[in-house]
Amino acid sequence: MHTHDRLLLVDDDEMFCLSTTALLHSHGYACDSSSNVTQATALLHTGLYTLLISDINMPGNRQVEFITNVI
């Protein structure tokens, strides 16, 4: 990844999100996180992210609509 690349981590387990984001930051990655689909969708629409890492089984994404709506 290049230094200007950003990751977005989405998972409804907020502790997992925060700890994984901190781990990625400690390894030099620019990473934001969201624990809900609504916020994650808004963040993705900013166009700042080159990689999305997302939990599939979470509220608001039972039919994988989060992924299909942002692609």
PDB file of C-alpha atoms in Angstrom, residues 8-56:
ATOM      1  CA  LEU A   8     -11.887   1.330   6.351  1.00  0.00           C
ATOM      2  CA  LEU A   9     -12.646  -1.424   8.850  1.00  0.00           C
ATOM      3  CA  VAL A  10     -16.328  -2.142   9.532  1.00  0.00           C
ATOM      4  CA  ASP A  11     -17.522  -4.502  12.267  1.00  0.00           C
ATOM      5  CA  ASP A  12     -20.388  -4.294  14.748  1.00  0.00           C
ATOM      6  CA  ASP A  13     -18.040  -5.467  17.521  1.00  0.00           C
ATOM      7  CA  GLU A  14     -16.787  -2.047  18.573  1.00  0.00           C
ATOM      8  CA  MET A  15     -13.898  -3.408  20.684  1.00  0.00           C
ATOM      9  CA  PHE A  16     -12.656  -5.444  17.712  1.00  0.00           C
ATOM     10  CA  CYS A  17     -12.873  -2.352  15.494  1.00  0.00           C
ATOM     11  CA  LEU A  18     -10.967  -0.139  17.895  1.00  0.00           C
ATOM     12  CA  SER A  19      -8.247  -2.656  18.735  1.00  0.00           C
ATOM     13  CA  THR A  20      -7.697  -3.723  15.117  1.00  0.00           C
ATOM     14  CA  THR A  21      -7.599  -0.108  13.940  1.00  0.00           C
ATOM     15  CA  ALA A  22      -5.023   0.682  16.644  1.00  0.00           C
ATOM     16  CA  LEU A  23      -2.965  -2.337  15.563  1.00  0.00           C
ATOM     17  CA  LEU A  24      -3.057  -1.255  11.918  1.00  0.00           C
ATOM     18  CA  HIS A  25      -2.068   2.307  12.909  1.00  0.00           C
ATOM     19  CA  SER A  26       0.864   0.926  14.898  1.00  0.00           C
ATOM     20  CA  HIS A  27       2.085  -0.773  11.722  1.00  0.00           C
ATOM     21  CA  GLY A  28       1.876   2.451   9.735  1.00  0.00           C
ATOM     22  CA  TYR A  29      -1.503   2.040   8.020  1.00  0.00           C
ATOM     23  CA  ALA A  30      -3.975   4.892   7.723  1.00  0.00           C
ATOM     24  CA  CYS A  31      -7.149   3.200   8.955  1.00  0.00           C
ATOM     25  CA  ASP A  32     -10.560   4.362  10.103  1.00  0.00           C
ATOM     26  CA  SER A  33     -13.251   2.183  11.598  1.00  0.00           C
ATOM     27  CA  SER A  34     -16.997   2.082  11.954  1.00  0.00           C
ATOM     28  CA  SER A  35     -19.201  -0.170  14.036  1.00  0.00           C
ATOM     29  CA  ASN A  36     -22.354   0.422  11.998  1.00  0.00           C
ATOM     30  CA  VAL A  37     -23.424   0.253   8.367  1.00  0.00           C
ATOM     31  CA  THR A  38     -24.917   3.768   8.256  1.00  0.00           C
ATOM     32  CA  GLN A  39     -21.711   5.484   9.343  1.00  0.00           C
ATOM     33  CA  ALA A  40     -19.572   3.212   7.163  1.00  0.00           C
ATOM     34  CA  THR A  41     -21.665   4.041   4.093  1.00  0.00           C
ATOM     35  CA  ALA A  42     -21.250   7.766   4.760  1.00  0.00           C
ATOM     36  CA  LEU A  43     -17.490   7.331   5.185  1.00  0.00           C
ATOM     37  CA  LEU A  44     -17.206   5.366   1.949  1.00  0.00           C
ATOM     38  CA  HIS A  45     -19.017   8.099   0.050  1.00  0.00           C
ATOM     39  CA  THR A  46     -16.185  10.494   0.939  1.00  0.00           C
ATOM     40  CA  GLY A  47     -14.043   8.597  -1.555  1.00  0.00           C
ATOM     41  CA  LEU A  48     -11.050   8.471   0.800  1.00  0.00           C
ATOM     42  CA  TYR A  49     -10.669   4.686   0.979  1.00  0.00           C
ATOM     43  CA  THR A  50      -8.788   2.253  -1.217  1.00  0.00           C
ATOM     44  CA  LEU A  51      -9.589  -0.844   0.851  1.00  0.00           C
ATOM     45  CA  LEU A  52     -12.695  -1.941   2.760  1.00  0.00           C
ATOM     46  CA  ILE A  53     -12.517  -4.722   5.342  1.00  0.00           C
ATOM     47  CA  SER A  54     -16.005  -5.571   6.531  1.00  0.00           C
ATOM     48  CA  ASP A  55     -17.822  -8.033   8.713  1.00  0.00           C
ATOM     49  CA  ILE A  56     -20.614  -9.582   6.661  1.00  0.00           C
TER      50      ILE A  56
END
